[in-house]
Backbone as a printed PyTorch tensor [residue, N CA C, xyz], in Angstrom:
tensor([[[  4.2370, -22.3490,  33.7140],
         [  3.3770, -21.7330,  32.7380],
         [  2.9090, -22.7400,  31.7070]],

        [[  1.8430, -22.1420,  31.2740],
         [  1.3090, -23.4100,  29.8400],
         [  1.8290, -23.3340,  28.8870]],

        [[  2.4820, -24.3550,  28.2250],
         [  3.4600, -24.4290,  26.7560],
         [  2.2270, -23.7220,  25.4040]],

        [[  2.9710, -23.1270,  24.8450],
         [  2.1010, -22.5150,  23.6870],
         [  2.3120, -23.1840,  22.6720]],

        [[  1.0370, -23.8490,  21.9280],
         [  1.3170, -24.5870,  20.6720],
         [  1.1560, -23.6050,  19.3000]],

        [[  2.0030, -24.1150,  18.3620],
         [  2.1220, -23.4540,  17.4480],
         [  1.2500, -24.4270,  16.5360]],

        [[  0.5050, -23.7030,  15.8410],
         [ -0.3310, -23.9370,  15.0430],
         [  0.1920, -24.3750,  13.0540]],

        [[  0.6630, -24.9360,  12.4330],
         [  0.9680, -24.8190,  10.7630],
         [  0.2020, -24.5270,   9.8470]],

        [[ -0.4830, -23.9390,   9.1100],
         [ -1.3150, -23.8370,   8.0680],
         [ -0.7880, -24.3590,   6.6920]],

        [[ -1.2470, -25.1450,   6.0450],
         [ -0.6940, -25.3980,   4.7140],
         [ -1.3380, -24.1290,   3.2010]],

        [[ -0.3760, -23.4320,   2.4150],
         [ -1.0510, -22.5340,   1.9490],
         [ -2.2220, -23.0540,   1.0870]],

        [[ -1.8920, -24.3280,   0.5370],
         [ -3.3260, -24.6060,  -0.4230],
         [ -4.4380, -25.2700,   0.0620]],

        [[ -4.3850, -25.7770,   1.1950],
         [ -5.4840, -25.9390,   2.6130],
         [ -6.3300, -24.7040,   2.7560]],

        [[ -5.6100, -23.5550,   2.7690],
         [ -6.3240, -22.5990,   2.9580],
         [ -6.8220, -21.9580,   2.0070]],

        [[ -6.5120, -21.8460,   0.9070],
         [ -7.2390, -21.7490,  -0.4930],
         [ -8.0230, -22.4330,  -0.8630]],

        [[ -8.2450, -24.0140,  -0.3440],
         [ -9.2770, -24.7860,  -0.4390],
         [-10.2810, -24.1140,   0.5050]],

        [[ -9.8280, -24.2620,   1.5480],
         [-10.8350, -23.9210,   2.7440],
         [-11.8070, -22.6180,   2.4160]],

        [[-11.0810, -21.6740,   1.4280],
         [-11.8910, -20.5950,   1.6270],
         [-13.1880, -21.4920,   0.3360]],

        [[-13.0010, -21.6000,  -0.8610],
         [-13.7720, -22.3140,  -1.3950],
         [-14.7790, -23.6280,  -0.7730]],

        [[-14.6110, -24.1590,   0.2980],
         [-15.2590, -25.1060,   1.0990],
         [-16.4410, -24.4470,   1.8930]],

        [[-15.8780, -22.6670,   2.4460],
         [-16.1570, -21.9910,   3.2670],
         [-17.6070, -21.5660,   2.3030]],

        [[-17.2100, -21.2420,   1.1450],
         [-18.2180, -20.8350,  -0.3480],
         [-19.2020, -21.3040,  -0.1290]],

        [[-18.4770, -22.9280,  -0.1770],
         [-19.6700, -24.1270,  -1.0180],
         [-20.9920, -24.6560,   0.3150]],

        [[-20.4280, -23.6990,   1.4670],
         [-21.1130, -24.0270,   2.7930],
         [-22.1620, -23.5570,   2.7800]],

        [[-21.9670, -21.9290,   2.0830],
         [-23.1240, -21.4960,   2.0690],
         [-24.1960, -21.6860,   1.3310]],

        [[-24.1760, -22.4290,   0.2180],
         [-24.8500, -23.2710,  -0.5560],
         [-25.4050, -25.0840,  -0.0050]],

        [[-25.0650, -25.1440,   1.5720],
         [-25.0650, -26.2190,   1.4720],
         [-24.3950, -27.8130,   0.8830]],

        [[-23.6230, -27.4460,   0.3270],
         [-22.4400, -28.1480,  -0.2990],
         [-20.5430, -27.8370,  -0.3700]],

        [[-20.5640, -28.3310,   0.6660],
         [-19.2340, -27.8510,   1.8030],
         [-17.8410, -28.4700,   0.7680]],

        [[-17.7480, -28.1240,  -0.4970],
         [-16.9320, -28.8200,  -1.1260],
         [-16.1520, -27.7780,  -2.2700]],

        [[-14.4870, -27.7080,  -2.2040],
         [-14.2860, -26.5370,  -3.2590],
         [-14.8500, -26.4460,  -4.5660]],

        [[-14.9300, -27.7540,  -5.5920],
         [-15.7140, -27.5200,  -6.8810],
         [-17.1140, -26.5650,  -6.3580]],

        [[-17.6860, -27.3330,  -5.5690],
         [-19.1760, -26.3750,  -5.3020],
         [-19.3190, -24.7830,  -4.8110]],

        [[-17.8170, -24.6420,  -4.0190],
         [-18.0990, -22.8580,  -3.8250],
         [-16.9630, -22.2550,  -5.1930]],

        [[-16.3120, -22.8620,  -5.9340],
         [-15.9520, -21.9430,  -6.9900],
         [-17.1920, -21.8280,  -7.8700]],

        [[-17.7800, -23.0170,  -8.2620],
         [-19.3630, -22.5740,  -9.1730],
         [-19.7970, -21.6910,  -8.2130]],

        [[-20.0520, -22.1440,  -6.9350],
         [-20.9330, -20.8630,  -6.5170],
         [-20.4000, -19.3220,  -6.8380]],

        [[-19.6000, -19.3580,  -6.8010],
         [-18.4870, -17.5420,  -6.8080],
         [-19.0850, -17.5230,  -8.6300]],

        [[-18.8730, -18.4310,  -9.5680],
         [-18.9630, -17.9670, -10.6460],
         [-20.4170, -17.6890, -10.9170]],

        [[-21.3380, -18.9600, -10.3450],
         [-22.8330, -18.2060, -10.6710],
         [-23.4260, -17.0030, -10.0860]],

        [[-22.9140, -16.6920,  -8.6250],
         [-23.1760, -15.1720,  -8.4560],
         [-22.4630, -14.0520,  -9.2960]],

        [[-21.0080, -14.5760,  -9.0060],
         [-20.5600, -13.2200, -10.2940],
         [-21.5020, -12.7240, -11.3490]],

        [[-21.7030, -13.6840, -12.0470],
         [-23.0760, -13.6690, -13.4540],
         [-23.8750, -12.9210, -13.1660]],

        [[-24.5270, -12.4770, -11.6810],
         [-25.5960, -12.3890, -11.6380],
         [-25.1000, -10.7720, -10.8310]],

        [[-24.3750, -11.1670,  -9.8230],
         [-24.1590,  -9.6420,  -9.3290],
         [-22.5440,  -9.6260,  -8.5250]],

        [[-21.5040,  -9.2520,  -9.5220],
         [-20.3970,  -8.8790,  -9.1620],
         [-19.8830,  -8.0310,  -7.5910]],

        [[-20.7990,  -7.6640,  -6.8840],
         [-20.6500,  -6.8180,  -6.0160],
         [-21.2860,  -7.9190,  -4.8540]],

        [[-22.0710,  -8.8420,  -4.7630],
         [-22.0660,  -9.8740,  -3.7720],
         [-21.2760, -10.7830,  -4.1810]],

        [[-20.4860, -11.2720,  -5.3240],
         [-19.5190, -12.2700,  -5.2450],
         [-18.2680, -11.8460,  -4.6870]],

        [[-18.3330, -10.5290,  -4.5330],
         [-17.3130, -10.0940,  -4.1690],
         [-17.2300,  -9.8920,  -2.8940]],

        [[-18.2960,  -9.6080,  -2.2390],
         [-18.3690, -10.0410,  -1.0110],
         [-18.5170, -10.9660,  -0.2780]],

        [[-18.9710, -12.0130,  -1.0300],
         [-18.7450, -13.8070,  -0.3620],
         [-16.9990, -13.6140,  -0.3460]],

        [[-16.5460, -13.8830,  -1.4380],
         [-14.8590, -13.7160,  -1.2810],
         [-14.5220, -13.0090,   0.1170]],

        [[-14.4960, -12.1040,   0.3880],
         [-14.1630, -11.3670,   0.9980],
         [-15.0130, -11.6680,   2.6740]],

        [[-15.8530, -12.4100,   2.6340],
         [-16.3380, -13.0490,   3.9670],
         [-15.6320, -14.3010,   3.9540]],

        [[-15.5310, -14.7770,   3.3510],
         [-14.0110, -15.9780,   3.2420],
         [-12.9130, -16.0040,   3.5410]],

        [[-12.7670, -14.7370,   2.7430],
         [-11.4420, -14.2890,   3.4060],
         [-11.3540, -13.5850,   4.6720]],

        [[-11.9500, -13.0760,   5.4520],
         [-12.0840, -12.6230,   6.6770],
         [-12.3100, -13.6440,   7.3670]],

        [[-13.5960, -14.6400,   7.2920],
         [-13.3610, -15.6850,   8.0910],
         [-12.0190, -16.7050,   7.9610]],

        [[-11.5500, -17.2800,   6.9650],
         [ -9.8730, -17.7300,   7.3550],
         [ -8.9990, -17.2830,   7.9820]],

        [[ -9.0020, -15.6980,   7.7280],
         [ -7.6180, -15.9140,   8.3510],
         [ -8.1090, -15.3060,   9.9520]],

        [[ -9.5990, -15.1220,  10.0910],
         [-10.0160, -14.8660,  11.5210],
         [ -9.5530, -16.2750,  12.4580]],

        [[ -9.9200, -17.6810,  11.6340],
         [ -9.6810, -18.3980,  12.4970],
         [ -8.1530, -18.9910,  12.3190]],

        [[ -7.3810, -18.4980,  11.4510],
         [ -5.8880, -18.7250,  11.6160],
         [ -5.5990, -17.9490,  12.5940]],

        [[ -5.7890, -16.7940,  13.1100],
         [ -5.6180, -15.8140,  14.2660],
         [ -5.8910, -16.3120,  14.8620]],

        [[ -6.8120, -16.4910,  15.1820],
         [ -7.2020, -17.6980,  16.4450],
         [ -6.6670, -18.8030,  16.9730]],

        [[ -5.7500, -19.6080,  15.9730],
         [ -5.2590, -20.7000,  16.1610],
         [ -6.3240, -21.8600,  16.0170]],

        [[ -7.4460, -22.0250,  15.0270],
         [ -8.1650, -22.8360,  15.0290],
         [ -7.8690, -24.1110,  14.2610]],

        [[ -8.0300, -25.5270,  14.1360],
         [ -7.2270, -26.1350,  14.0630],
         [ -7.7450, -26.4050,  12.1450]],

        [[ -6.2350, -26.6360,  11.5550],
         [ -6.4110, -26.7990,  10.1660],
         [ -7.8830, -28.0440,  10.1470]],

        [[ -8.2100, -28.8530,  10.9210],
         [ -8.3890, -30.0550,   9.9470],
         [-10.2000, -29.6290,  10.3780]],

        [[-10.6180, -28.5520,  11.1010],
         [-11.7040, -27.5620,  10.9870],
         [-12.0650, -26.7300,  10.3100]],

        [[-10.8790, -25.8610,  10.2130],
         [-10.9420, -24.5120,   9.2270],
         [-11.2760, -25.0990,   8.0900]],

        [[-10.8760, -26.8010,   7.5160],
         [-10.8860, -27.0000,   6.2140],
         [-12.4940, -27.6990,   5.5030]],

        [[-13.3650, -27.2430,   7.2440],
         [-15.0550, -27.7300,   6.9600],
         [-15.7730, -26.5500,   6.6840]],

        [[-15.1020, -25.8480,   6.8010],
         [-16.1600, -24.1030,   6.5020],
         [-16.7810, -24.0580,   7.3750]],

        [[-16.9170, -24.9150,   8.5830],
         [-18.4440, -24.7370,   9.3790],
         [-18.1780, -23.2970,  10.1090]],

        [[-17.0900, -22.6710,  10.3260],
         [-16.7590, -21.8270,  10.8160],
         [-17.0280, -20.5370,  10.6680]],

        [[-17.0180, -20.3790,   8.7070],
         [-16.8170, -19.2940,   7.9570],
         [-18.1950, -18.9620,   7.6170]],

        [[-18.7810, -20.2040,   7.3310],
         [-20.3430, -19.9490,   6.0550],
         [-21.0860, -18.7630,   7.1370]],

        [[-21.1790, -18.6650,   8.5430],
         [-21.9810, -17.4340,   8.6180],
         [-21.6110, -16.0640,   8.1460]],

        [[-19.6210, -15.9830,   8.5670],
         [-19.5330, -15.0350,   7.7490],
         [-19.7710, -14.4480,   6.4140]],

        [[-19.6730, -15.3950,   5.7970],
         [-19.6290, -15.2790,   4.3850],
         [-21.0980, -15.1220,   4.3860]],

        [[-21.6530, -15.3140,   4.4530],
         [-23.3450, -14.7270,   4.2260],
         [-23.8280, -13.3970,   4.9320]],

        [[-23.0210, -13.0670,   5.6590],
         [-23.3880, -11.9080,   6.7270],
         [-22.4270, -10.7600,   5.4630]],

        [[-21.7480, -10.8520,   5.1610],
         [-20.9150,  -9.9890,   4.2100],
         [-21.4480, -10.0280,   3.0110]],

        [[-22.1660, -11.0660,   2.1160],
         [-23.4110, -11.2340,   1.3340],
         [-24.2760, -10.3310,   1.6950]],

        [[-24.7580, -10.0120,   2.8170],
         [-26.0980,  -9.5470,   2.8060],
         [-25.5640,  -8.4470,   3.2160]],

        [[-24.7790,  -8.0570,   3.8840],
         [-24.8660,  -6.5260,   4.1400],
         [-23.9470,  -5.8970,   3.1390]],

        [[-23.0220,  -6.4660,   2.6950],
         [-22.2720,  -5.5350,   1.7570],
         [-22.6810,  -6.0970,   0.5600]],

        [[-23.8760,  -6.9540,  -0.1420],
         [-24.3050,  -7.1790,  -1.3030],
         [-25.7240,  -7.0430,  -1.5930]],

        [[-26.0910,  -6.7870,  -0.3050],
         [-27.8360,  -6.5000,  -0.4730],
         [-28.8390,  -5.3960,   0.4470]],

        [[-28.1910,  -5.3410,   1.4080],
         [-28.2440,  -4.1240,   2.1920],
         [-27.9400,  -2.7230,   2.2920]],

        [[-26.6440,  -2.8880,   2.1230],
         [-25.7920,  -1.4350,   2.1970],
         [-25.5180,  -0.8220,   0.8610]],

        [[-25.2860,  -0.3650,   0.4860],
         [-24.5860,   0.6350,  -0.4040],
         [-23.2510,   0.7310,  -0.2560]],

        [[-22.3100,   0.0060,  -0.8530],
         [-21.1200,  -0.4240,  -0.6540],
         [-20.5670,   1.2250,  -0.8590]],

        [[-20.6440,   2.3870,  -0.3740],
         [-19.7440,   3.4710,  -0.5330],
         [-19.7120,   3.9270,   0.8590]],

        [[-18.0840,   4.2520,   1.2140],
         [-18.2830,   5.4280,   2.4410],
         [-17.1770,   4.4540,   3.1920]],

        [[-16.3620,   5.2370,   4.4180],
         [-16.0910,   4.7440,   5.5040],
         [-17.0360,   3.6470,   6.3840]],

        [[-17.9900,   4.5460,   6.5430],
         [-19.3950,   3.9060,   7.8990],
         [-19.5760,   2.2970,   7.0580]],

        [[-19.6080,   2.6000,   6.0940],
         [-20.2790,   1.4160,   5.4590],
         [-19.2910,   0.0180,   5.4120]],

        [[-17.8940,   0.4070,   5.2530],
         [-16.6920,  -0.4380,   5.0850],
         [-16.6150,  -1.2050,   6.5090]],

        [[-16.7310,  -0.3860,   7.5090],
         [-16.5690,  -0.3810,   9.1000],
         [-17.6050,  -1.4880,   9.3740]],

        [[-18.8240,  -1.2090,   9.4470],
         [-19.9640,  -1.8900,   9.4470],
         [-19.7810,  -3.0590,   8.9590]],

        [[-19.4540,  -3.5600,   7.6290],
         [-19.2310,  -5.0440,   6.8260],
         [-18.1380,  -5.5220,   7.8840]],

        [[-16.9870,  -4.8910,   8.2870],
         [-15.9120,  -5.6300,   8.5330],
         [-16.6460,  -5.7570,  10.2140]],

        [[-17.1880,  -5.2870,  11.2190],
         [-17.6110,  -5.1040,  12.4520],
         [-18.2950,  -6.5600,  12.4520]],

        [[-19.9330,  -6.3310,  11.4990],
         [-20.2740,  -7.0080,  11.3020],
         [-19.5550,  -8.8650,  11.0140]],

        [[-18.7120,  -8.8800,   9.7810],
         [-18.0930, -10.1700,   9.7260],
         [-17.2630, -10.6360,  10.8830]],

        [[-16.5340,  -9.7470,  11.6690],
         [-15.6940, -10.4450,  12.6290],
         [-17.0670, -10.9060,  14.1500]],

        [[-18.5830,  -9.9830,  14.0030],
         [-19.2080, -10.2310,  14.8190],
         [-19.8760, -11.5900,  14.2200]],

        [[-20.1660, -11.9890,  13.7630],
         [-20.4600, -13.3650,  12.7910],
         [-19.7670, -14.4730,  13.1990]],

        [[-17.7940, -13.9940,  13.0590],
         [-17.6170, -14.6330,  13.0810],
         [-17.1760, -14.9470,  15.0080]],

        [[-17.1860, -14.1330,  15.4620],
         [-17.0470, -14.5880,  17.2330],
         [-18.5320, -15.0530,  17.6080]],

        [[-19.7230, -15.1990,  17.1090],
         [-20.7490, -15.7990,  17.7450],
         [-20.6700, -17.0600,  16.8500]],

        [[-20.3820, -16.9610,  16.1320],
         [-20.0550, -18.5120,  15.1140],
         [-19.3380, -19.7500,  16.0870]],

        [[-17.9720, -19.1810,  16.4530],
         [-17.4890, -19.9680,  17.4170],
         [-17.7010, -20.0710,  18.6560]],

        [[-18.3300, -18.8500,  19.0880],
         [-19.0580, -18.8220,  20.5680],
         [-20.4190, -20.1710,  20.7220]],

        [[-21.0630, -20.1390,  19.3480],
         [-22.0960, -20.9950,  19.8780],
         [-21.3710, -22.6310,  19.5570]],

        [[-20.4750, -22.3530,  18.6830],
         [-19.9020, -23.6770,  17.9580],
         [-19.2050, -24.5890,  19.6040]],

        [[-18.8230, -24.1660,  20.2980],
         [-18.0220, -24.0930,  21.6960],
         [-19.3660, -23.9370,  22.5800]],

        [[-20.3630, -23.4940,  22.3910],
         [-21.2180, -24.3130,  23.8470],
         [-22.0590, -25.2550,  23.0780]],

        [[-22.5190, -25.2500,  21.8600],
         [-23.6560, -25.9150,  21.3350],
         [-22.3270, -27.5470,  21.0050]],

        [[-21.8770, -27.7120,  20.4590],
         [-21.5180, -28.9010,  20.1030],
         [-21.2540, -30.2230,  20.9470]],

        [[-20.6240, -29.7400,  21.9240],
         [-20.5420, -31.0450,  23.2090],
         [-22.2960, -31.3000,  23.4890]],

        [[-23.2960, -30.7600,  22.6820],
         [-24.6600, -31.8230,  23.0870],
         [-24.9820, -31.6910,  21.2200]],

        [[-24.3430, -31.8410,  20.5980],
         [-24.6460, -32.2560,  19.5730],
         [-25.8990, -31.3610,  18.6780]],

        [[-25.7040, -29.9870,  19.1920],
         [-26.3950, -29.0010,  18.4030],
         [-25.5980, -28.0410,  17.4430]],

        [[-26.3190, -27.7260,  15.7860],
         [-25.6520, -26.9090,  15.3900],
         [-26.1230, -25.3520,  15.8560]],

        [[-25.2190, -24.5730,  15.1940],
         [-25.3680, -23.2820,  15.5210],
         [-26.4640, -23.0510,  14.1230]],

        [[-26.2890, -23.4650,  13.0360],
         [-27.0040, -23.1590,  11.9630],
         [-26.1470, -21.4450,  11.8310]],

        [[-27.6400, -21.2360,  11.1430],
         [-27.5020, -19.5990,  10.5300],
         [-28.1380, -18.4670,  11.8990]],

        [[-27.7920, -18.9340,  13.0190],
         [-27.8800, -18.1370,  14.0830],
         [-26.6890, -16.6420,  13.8810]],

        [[-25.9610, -17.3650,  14.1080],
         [-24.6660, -15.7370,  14.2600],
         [-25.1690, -14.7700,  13.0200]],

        [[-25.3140, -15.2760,  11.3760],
         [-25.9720, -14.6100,  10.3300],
         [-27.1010, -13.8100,  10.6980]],

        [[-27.9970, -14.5400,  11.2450],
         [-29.4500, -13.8290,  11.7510],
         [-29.0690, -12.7330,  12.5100]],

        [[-28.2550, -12.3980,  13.1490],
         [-28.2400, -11.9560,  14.6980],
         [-27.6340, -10.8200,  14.2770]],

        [[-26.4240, -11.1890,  13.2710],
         [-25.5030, -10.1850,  12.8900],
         [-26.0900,  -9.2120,  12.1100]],

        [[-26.5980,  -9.9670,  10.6690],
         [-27.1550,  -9.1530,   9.7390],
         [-28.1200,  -7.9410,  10.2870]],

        [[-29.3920,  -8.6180,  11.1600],
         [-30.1170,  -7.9550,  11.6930],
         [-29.4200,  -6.8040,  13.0850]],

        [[-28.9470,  -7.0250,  13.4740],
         [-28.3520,  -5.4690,  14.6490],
         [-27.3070,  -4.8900,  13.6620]],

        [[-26.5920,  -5.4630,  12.7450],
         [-25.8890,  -4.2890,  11.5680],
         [-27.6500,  -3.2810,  11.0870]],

        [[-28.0660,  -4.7660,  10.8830],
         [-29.3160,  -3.2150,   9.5090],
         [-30.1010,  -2.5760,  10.8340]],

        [[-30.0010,  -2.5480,  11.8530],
         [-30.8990,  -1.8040,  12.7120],
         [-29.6050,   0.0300,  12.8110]],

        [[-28.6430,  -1.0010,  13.0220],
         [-27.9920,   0.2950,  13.4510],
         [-28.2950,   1.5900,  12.7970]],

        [[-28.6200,   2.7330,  13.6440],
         [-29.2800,   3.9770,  12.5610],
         [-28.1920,   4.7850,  12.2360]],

        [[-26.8310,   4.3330,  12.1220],
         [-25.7500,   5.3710,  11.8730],
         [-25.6210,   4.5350,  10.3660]],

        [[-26.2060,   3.4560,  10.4730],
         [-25.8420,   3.2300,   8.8120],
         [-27.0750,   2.7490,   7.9100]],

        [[-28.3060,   2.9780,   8.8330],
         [-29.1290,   2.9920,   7.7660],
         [-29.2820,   3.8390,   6.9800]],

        [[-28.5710,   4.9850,   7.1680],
         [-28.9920,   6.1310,   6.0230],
         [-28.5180,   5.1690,   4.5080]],

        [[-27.5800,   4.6410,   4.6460],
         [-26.9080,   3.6880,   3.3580],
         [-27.6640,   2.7630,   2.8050]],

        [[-28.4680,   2.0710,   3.7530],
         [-29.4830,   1.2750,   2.9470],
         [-29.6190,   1.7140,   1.7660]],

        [[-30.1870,   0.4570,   1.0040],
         [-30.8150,   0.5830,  -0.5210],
         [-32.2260,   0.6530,  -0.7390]]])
């Protein structure tokens, strides 16, 4: 049988990482840059900073489940679609109230984040990014779905 490797996470690796994961989506893959980022959205709208967090946090510990390797998890390249797909639907789309709606953000982020690594795993051995593909793809078949557009804003 194949030996199973065990994976270590360091806890403040991953507290960085989620801030790296932040600063990705800004284009600046660095923790100073996604804690400003968390604080200049807060300012502006508490209910999408709160959902970047929370696409951060879904994407980490999605790819600690996974077994993805620390010295990746700690580039965000992994997370930033989530974290924008949870931005837009649970900070600009939806109407953050209800079951349907909770379901949807979390459906949505874990679908973000399996085409994230799906394309990351065929696109990279020729030296293509995935970009904001999984975001596009996700955001858009969440807001089509008609069981939760009634929630739209």
């Amino acid at each position: 049988g194949a030996a199973v490797e065990v994976v270590e996470y360091d806890t403040k690796a991953l507290g960085r990482a989620l801030l790296v994961t932040i600063g990705s989506t800004a284009f600046s893959p660095s923790e100073y840059s996604g804690a400003g980022f968390v604080v200049a959205v807060l300012l502006s709208s508490p209910t999408t900073a709160a959902m970047m967090i929370l696409g951060a946090c879904v994407a980490v510990a999605l790819q600690v489940a996974s077994g993805v390797s620390p010295s990746l998890v700690s580039t965000g390249l992994l997370g930033f679609n989530t974290v924008l797909t949870c931005m837009a639907l649970g900070g600009f789309f939806l109407v953050v109230r209800g079951w349907r709606v909770w379901l949807s953000l979390l459906v949505g982020a874990l679908y973000s984040y399996l085409l994230s690594a799906a394309l990351w795993n065929l696109l990279s051995p020729v030296g293509l990014p995935a970009l904001g593909t999984p975001f596009t793809l996700t955001a858009g078949s969440i807001r089509m779905d008609r069981r939760t557009t009634r929630e739209i804003l």
